Structure formats: C-alpha cells, structure tokens
Coordinates of C-alpha atoms and ligand atoms in Angstrom, one line a residue:
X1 CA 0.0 0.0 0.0
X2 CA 1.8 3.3 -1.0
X3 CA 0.7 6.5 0.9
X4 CA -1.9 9.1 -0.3
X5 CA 0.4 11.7 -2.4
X6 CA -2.4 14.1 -1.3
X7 CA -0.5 14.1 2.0
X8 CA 3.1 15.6 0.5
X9 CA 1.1 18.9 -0.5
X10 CA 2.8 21.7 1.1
X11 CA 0.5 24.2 2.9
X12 CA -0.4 27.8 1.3
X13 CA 1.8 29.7 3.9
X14 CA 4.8 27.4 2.5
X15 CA 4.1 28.6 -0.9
X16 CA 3.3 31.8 -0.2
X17 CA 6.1 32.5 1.7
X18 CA 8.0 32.0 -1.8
X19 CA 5.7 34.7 -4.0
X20 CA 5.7 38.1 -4.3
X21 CA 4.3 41.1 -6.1
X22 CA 1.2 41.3 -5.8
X23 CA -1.2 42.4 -2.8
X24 CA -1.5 39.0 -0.2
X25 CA -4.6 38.2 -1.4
X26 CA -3.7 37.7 -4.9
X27 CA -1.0 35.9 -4.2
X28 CA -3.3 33.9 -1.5
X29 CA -5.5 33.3 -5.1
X30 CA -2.7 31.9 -7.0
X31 CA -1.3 29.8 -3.9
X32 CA -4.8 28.1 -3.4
X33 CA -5.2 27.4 -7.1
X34 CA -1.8 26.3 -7.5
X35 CA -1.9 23.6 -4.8
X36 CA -5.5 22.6 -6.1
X37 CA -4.1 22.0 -9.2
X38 CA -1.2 19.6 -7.8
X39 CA -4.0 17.6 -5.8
X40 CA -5.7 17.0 -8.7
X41 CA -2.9 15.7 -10.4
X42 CA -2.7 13.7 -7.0
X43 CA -5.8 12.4 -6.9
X44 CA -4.9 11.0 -10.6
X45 CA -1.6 9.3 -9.1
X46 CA 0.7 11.8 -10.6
X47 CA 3.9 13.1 -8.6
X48 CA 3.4 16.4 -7.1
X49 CA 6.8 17.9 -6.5
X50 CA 6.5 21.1 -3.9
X51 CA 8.8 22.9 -5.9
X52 CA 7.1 22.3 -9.1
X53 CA 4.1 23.7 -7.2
X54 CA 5.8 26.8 -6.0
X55 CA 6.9 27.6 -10.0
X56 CA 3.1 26.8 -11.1
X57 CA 1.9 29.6 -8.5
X58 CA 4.9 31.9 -9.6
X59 CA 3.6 31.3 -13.4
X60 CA -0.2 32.1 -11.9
X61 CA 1.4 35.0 -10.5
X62 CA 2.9 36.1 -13.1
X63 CA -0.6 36.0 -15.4
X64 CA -2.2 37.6 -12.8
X65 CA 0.6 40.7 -12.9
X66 CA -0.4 40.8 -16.5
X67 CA -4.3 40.7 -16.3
X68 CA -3.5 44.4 -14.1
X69 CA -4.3 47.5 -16.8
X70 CA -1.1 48.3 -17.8
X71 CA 1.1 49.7 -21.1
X72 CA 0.8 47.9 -24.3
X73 CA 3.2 48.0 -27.4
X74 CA 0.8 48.9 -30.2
X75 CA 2.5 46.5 -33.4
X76 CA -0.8 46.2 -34.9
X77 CA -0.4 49.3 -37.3
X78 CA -4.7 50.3 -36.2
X79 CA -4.3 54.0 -35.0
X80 CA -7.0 53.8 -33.3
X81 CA -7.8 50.4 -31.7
X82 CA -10.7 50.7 -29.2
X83 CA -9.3 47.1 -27.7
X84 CA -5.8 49.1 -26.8
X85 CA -7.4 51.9 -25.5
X86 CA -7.4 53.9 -28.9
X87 CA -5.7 57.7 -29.4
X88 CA -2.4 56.9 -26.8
X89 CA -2.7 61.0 -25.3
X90 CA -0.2 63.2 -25.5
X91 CA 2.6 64.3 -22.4
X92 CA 1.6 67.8 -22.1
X93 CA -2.1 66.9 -21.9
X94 CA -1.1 63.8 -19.4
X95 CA 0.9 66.6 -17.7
X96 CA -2.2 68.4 -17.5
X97 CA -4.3 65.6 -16.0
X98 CA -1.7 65.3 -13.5
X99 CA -1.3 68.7 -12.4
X100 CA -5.1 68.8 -12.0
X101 CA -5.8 65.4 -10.2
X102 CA -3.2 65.9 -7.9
X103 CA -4.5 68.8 -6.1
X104 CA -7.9 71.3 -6.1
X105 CA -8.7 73.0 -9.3
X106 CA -11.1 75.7 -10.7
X107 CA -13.2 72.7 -11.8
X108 CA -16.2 74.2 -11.1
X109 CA -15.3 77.6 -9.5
X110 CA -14.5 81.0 -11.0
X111 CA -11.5 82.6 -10.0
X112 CA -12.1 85.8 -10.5
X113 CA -15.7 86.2 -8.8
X114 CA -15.0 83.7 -6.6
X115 CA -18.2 81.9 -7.0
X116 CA -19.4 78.7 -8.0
X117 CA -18.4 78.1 -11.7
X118 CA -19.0 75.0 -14.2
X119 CA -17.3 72.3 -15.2
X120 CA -18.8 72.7 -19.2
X121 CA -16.1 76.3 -19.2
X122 CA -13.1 74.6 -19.8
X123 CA -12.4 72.0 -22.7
X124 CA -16.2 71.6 -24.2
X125 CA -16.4 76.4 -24.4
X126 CA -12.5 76.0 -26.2
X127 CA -13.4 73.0 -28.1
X128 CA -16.6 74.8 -29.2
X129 CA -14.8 77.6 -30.3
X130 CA -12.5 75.3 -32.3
X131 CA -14.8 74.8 -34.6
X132 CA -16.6 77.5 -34.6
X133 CA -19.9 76.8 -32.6
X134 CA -21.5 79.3 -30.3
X135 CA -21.1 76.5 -27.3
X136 CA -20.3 73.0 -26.2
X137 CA -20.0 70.4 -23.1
X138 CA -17.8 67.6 -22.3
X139 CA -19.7 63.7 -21.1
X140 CA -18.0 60.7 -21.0
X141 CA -17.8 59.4 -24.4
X142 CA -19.7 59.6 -27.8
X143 CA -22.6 57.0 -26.9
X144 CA -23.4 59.0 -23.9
X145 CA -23.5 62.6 -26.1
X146 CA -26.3 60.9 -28.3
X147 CA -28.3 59.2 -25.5
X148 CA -28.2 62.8 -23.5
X149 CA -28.9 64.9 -26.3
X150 CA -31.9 62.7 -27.2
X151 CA -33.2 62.6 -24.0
X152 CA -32.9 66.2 -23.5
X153 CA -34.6 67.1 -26.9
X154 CA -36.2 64.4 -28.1
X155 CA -38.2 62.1 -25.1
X156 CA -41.7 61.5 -25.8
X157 CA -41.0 63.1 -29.3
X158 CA -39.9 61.8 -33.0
X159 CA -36.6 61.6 -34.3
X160 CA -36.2 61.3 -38.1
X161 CA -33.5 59.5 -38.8
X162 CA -32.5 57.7 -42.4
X163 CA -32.7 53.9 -42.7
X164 CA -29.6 53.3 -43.9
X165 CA -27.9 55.1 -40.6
X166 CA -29.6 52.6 -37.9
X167 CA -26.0 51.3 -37.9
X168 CA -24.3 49.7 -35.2
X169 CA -20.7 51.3 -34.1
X170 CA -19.4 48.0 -32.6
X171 CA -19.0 47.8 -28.8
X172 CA -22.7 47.7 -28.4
X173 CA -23.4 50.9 -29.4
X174 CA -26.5 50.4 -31.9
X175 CA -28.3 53.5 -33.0
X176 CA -31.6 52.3 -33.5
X177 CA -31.1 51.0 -29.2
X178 CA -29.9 54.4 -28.2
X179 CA -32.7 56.2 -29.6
X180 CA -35.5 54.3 -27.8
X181 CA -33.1 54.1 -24.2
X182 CA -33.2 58.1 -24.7
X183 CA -37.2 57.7 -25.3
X184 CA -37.8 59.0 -28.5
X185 CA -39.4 57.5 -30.9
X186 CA -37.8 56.7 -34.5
X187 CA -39.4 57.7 -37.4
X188 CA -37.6 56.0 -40.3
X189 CA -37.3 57.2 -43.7
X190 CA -35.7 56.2 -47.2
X191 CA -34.7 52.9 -47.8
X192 CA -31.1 51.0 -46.5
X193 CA -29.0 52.4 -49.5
X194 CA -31.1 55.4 -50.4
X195 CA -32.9 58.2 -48.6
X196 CA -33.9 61.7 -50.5
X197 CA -35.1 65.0 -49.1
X198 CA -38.4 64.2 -49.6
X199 CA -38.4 61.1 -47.7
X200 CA -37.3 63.1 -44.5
X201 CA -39.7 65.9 -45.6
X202 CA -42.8 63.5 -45.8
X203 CA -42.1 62.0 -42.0
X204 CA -42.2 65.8 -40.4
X205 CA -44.9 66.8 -38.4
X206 CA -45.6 68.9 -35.1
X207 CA -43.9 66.0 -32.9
X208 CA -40.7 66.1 -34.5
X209 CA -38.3 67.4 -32.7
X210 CA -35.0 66.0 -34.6
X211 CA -33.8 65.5 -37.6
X212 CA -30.7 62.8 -37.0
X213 CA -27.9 62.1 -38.7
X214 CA -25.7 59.6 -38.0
X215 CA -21.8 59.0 -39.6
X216 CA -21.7 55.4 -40.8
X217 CA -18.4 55.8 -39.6
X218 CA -17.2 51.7 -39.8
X219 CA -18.6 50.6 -43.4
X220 CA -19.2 51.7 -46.4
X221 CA -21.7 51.7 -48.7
X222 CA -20.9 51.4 -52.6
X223 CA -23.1 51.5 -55.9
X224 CA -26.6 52.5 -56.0
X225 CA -26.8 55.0 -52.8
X226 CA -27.4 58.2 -51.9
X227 CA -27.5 60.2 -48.9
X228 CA -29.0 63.9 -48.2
X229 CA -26.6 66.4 -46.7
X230 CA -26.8 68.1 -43.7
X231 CA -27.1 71.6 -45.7
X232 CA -30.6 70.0 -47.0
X233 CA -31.9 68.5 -43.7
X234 CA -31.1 72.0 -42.1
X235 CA -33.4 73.7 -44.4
X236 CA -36.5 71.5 -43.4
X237 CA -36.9 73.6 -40.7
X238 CA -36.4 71.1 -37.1
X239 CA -32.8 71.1 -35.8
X240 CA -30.4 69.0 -37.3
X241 CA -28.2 66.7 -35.2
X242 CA -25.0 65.2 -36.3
X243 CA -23.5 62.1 -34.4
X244 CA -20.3 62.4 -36.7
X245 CA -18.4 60.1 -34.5
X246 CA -14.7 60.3 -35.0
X247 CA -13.9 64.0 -34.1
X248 CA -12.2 65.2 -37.6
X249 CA -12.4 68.8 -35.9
X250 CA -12.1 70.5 -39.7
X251 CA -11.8 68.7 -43.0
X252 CA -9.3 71.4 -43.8
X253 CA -6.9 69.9 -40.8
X254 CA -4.7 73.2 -40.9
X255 CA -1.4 72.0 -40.1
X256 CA -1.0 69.4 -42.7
X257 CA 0.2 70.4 -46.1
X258 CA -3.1 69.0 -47.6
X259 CA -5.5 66.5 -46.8
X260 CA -4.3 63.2 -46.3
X261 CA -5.6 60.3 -48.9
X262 CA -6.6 57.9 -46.0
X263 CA -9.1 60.8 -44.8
X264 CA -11.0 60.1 -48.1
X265 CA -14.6 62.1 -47.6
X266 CA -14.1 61.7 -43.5
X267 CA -16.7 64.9 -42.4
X268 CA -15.4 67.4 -40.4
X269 CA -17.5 69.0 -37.3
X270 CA -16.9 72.2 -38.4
X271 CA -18.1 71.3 -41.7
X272 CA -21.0 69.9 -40.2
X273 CA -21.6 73.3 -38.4
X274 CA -21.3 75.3 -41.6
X275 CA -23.7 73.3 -43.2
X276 CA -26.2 74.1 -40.8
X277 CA -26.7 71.6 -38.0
X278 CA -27.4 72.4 -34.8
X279 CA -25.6 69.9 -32.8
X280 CA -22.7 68.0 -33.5
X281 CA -21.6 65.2 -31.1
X282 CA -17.8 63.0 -31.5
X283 CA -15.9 61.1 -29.8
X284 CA -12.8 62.4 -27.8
X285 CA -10.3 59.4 -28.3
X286 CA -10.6 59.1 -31.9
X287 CA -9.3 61.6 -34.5
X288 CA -9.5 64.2 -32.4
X289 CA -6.9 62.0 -30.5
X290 CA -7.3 63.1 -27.0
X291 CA -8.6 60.9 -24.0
X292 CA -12.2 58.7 -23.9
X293 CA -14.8 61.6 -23.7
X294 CA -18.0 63.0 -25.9
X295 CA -18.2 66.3 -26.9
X296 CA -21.6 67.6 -27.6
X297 CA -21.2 71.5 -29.6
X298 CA -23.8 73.6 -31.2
X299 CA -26.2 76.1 -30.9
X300 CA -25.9 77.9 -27.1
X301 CA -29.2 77.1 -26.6
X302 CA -29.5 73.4 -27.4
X303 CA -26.6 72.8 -25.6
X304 CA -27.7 74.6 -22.5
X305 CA -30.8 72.7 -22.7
X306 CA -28.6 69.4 -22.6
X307 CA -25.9 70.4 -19.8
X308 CA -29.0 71.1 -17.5
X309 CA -30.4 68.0 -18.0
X310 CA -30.4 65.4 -14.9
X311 CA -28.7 62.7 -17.2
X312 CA -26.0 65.0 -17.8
X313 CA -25.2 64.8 -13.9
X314 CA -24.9 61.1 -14.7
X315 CA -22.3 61.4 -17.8
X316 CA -20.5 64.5 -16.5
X317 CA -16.6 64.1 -17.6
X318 CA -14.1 64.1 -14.2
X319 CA -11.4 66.8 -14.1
X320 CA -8.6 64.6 -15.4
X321 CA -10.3 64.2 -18.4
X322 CA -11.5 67.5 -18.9
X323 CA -7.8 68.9 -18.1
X324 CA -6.0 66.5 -20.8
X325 CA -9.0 67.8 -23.1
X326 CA -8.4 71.1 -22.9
X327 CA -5.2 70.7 -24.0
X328 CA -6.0 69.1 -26.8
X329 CA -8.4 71.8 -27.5
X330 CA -5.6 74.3 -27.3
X331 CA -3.6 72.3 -29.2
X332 CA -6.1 72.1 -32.2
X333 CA -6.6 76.4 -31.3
X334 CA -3.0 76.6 -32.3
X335 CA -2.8 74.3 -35.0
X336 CA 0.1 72.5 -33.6
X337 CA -0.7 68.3 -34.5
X338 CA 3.2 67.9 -33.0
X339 CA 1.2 67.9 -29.7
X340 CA -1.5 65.8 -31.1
X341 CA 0.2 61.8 -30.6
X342 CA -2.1 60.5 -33.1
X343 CA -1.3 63.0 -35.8
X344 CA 2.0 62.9 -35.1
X345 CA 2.1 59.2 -35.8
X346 CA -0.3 59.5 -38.5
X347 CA 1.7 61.9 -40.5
X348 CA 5.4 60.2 -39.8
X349 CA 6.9 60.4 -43.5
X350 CA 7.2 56.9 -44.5
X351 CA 11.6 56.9 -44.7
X352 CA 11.3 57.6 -41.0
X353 CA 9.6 54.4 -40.1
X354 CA 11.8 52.7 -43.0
X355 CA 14.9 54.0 -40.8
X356 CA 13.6 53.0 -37.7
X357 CA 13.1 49.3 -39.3
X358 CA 16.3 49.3 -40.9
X359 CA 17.7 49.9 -37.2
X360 CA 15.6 46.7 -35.5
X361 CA 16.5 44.7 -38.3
X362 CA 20.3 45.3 -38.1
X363 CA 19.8 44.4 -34.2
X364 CA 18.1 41.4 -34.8
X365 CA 18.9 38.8 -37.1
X366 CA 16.3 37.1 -38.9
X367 CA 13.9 40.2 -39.2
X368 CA 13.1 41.4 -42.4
X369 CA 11.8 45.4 -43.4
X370 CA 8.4 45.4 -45.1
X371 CA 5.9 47.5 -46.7
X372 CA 2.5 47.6 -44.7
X373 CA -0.3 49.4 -44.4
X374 CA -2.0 51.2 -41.2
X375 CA -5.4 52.1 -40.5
X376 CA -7.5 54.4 -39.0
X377 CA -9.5 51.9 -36.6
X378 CA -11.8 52.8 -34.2
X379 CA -14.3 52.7 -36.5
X380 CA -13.4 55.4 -38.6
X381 CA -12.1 55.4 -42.6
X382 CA -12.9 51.3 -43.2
X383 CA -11.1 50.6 -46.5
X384 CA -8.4 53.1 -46.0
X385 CA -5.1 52.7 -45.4
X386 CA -2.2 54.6 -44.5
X387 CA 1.0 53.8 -46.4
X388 CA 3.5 52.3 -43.3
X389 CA 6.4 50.0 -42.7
X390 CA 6.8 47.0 -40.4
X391 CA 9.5 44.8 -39.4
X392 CA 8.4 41.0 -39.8
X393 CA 9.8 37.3 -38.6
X394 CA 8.9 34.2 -39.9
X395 CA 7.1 32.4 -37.1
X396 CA 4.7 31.2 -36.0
X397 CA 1.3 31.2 -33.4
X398 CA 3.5 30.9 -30.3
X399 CA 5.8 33.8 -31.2
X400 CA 2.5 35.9 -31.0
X401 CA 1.8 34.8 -28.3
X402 CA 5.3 35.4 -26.8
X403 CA 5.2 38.8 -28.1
X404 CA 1.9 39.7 -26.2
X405 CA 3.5 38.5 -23.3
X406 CA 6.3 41.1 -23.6
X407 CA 3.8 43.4 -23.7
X408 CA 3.3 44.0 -27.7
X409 CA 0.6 43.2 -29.8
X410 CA 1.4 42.2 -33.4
X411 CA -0.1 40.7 -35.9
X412 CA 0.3 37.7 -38.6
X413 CA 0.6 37.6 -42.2
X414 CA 1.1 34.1 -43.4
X415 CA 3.7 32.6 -41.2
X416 CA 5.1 35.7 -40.6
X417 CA 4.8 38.0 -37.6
X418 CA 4.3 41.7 -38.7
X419 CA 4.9 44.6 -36.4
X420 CA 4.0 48.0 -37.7
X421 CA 5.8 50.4 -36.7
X422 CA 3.9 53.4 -37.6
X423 CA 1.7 52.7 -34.4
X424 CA 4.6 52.2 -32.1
X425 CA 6.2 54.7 -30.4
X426 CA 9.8 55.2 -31.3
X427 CA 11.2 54.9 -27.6
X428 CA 9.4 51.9 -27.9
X429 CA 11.8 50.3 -30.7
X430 CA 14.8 49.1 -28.3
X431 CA 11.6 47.4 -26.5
X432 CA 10.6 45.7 -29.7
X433 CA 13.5 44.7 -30.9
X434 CA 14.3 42.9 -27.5
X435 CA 11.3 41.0 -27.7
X436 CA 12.0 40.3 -31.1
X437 CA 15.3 39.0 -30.5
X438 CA 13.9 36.6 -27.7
X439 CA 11.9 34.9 -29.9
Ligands
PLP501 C1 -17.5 55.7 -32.2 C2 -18.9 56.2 -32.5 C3 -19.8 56.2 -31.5 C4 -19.5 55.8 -30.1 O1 -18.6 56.7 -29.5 P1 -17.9 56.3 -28.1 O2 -17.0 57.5 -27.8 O3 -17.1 55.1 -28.3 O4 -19.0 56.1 -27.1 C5 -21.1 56.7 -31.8 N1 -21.4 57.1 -33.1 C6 -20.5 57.1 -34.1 C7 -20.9 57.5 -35.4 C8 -19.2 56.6 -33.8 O5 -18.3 56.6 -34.8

C-alpha cells in the first residue's frame, strides 16, 4: 500500500512565503489554485513535486501581474484600436491631467468672482470655439452625447433619422437601441441604400423634434446609394443633429500640407456646423486624438438645454479628463498636431519608419523590413489605409503569443509575424527589438 500523495502537499503559507508582487490576497488566489491544481494531479496518481508547485503559482502570479491595466506595445499598425485603449494622449495633456488630479482645481469655481463656476467652461467652451460653434460640453464618451442629447430634446417626441444610418458602431453601441433608451421615438425614412429630401420631408410633423444624422463611420456603402446632406436637412426647418463620431475637428486639418488620402470624404465637425446643424456630437479618443470623452457642440441654446439636464449629472466628464482635453483643444486652437500623438504618428513620413526598421532589423537577425499598411481603426475610414512600414519574422502562433506577453501586440501575415511600426512609439523600438530577438 503506497501512501496518499495528497498528503506531500505543502500548505499555502509554504508557498506563499516563496511569492511576491502582488497584494497578499492575490498571491493567497494563485497559492490556493496552485496547490489545487497539484492535488488534482494527486488524486490521478501523478507526482506532485512542492517545488514544481511553487513555479506553477509563480507562473499564476505572473498571469495575474499581467491581467492588471497596464502599457501595451501597439504592433498592430490600427491608430486607433478601441481594444488598446485607442488615441495613446499626449505628455503635455497627461501633464495636465496630473497637475489637476493631484491637487484642487477651478473645476467648477470661478477665479475671478470667486463663485461657483461650471465644469462645461473649460475644454467643451475651447473646443466649441475650435470649430466654430456658439457653445459646447464635455460627457464621457460619444454613446453618452447621443443618449443625452436625445433625452434632452427628443423624449416622448420623434426623431427622423434615415434607414440606412440605424447602424451599429461595434462595442454595443446600436443606434436604433440608443434612440428608444433616450425615449424617443424613431421615425424612419428612405430605404437602406437610399434616402432623398423628400423622404425626411414626408415623416415631419408637429412632434418632431430632430432631424438625426448619424456618420456610418465603420462601413461603407458602394453602388446605387445616396444620402442627403446636412445643408438639405437644415433647411426643413427642425434642428439638425449630427453624431459624426470620429472628431475630424475640420476637414481642412490646418497644419497638414493637404489632406491626407486615408481621410478620403471623412466629415469634419466644423463642416457639419457650416452646413447648418445644430448639434454635432464625436468622440474624444478618436481623430480628435485626446482621452475617452464626448463632446456635444452647437447652438448655445440646445446645448444649455442638454448640460442642464439630470442625465447629464450622470455622464458628466471628471477633471482629469477635462484637463487633458483642454489641452488638446488648445492644441487644435494653435494648429500645432506635433502635440497631437495620433497626428503625429499619422503623419510620420514613410523613410522615417523605414529608418527606424532598418535599425531593428540590423539588431536582430532574422527580421526582415516590409511594406504595410496602417489604419484608422476605431471605426473610422474602413477601407483606408495609410502607407507604413513594419519589421516581420517568420514564425509562427506561439511567437504571437510570446510577443503579447512582452507586452506588444502584433499581428500575422502568413507565417510571418508583422509589427507595424507606424503605431509604435519610437522609444518603444529598443523594446521591440528585444522581444523580437527573444523569440
Ligand atoms: C464611435 C462612434 C460612437 C460611439 O462613441 P464612443 O465615444 O465610443 O462612445 C457613436 N457614433 C459614431 C458615429 C461613432 O463613430
């Protein structure tokens, strides 16, 4: 008779004595898993060694460290990926953020009167004035402008919106769910790949009290289509709002030498504005490339009516956000994208990536240079691409996989592993290559 392995297990304080880094619970977690995993393998007749034990709760340790929110190495060549947090935000505006959370601010007093001020004065007035509308407040992030401005304007009341733009953003957000959350109702005109004037004209009455139009901003729609601009929805006589979703502040983007090809017919929110709509809402970590917020700009009024409302309480942006937004907004007011991280990596000429592969590849044997091509992401631009280089290895599923656990997300092509480098930081090369030469 041979003795019950169960018995050999060592006890969690033994193994835990042997972990660190994380809080004592965690490690507690990874002990107890660790030595239930062993008796297990016990209770099969399999040899459970305590020090094979102590490494398995090290390795749950160490997958626990990397569950925690933390950097990521962006190889995947998507500007804007909502699963890696989309626009990375810039060190002034970070700088910002930190000056502001650390201590009291003028969040919602004014200095100069000494009285009790508003949180809406800061980024959403300087982002209003960027593109030219009379005002404009900050809520957490795009999904949260539309629900707000709809239940503000719109509850009990109809909302003419165009069949074809009952889209779904991805990440839940569904337009056609948003509307009737905000309780409005949704008139639908036109047809899926065509809606005229006079289909929006027909569906006014006296309970309309929007006329929405929403950015298809993550597909496309080819062939036999048409759409009516915002100019003609403005002059059927309701207000026009515009969910234009990624934040292109002006199509005009003044400190580029022209527009870029991989904007294609991206709108602009001040074009919007121009055009004659009387709300615009975006997104705050997409082109505009600042952190996760929604900015809701327009008419004074309109917006007035939607900062009062009691929802707005609910979505109101925290002072971090709002500080690392208003530098972005003065940013944009001096026309200075060098600021901007996302325009700045946008707009890299092509030989400076092509130098900065050149450089991994003469580091790491085995790693070629190649041609690639970046996106947008975040669902803006689908089908566009932005010319880019990348650095590639020929291997396979498990070199992924080592990669991501180094910290950097790549992708595959083939056998090959491609990182793009246009969406890496360049202080994050030397980290890249290292990882690179590992495999
Ligand atoms: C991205 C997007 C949204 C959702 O914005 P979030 O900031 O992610 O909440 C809504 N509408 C459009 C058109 C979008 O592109």
């Amino acid at each position: 008779m041979t003795a019950d392995p169960r018995r050999g297990l060592p006890s969690v304080d033994r193994v835990l004595a042997q972990l660190d880094g994380l809080p004592h619970d965690l490690l507690v977690a990874s002990a107890r898993a660790a030595i239930d995993a062993a008796r297990e393998r016990a209770a099969q007749g399999l040899a459970t060694d305590p020090d094979a034990i102590v490494a398995d709760a090290r390795d749950r340790v160490a997958i626990r460290q990397a569950q925690l929110l933390r950097p990521i190495v962006n190889a995947t060549g998507v500007l804007l990926h909502t699963n890696l947090g989309r626009a990375p935000i810039g060190d002034n505006a970070l700088a910002a953020a930190v000056a502001v959370g650390r201590g009291y601010s003028n969040l919602e007093y004014q200095v100069e009167a000494g009285t009790r001020g508003s949180r809406h004065e800061h980024a959403g007035s300087l982002l209003a004035q960027a593109v030219g509308a009379e005002a404009g407040v900050v809520v957490n992030n795009n999904a949260a402008a539309v629900l707000l401005c709809l239940g503000a304007l719109a509850r009990d009341r109809e909302v003419v919106v165009s069949r074809g733009e009952l889209v779904e953003i991805g990440g839940g957000f569904r337009v056609p769910e948003i509307m009737s959350e905000s309780g409005s109702r949704i008139v639908e005109v036109g047809t899926t790949n065509r809606t005229r004037r006079t289909d929006y004209e027909r569906a006014l009455s006296s309970e309309t009290a929007l006329v929405l139009k929403v950015h298809a901003s993550n597909y496309r729609m080819v062939g036999f289509t048409e759409t009516t601009p915002v100019a003609e929805l403005a002059a059927l006589g309701p207000p026009v709002m515009v969910d234009a979703g990624s934040g292109l502040l002006d199509e005009t983007t003044p400190w580029l030498p022209g527009r870029p090809a991989w904007l294609a017919d991206e709108p602009g929110v001040r074009q919007a504005l121009t055009a004659g709509a009387a709300l615009v809402t975006f997104s705050g970590d997409k082109l505009l490339g600042g952190p996760q917020a929604g900015v809701i700009v327009g008419q004074a009024e309109l917006v007035a009516t939607v900062a009062r409302h009691p929802l707005a309480r609910a979505m109101r942006a925290d002072k971090m956000t709002l500080a690392a937004l208003q530098t972005v907004a003065l940013a944009y007011l001096d026309g200075d994208a060098t600021r901007i991280p996302l325009w700045h990596m946008a707009t890299t000429p092509i030989e400076v990536l092509q130098a900065r592969a050149e450089a991994i590849v003469t580091s790491v044997p085995g790693v070629e240079v190649i041609d690639t091509e970046a996106v947008a992401g975040g669902g803006a631009l689908p089908g566009l691409t932005i010319p880019s280089v990348g650095v590639s290895i020929e291997t396979g599923a498990a070199g992924l996989a080592s990669l991501r656990r180094a910290g950097i997300v790549a992708r595959t092509e083939d056998d090959r592993i491609v990182c793009d480098l246009r969406t890496v930081a360049p202080n994050d090369d030397a980290r890249l290559a290292a990882a690179l030469a590992a495999l």
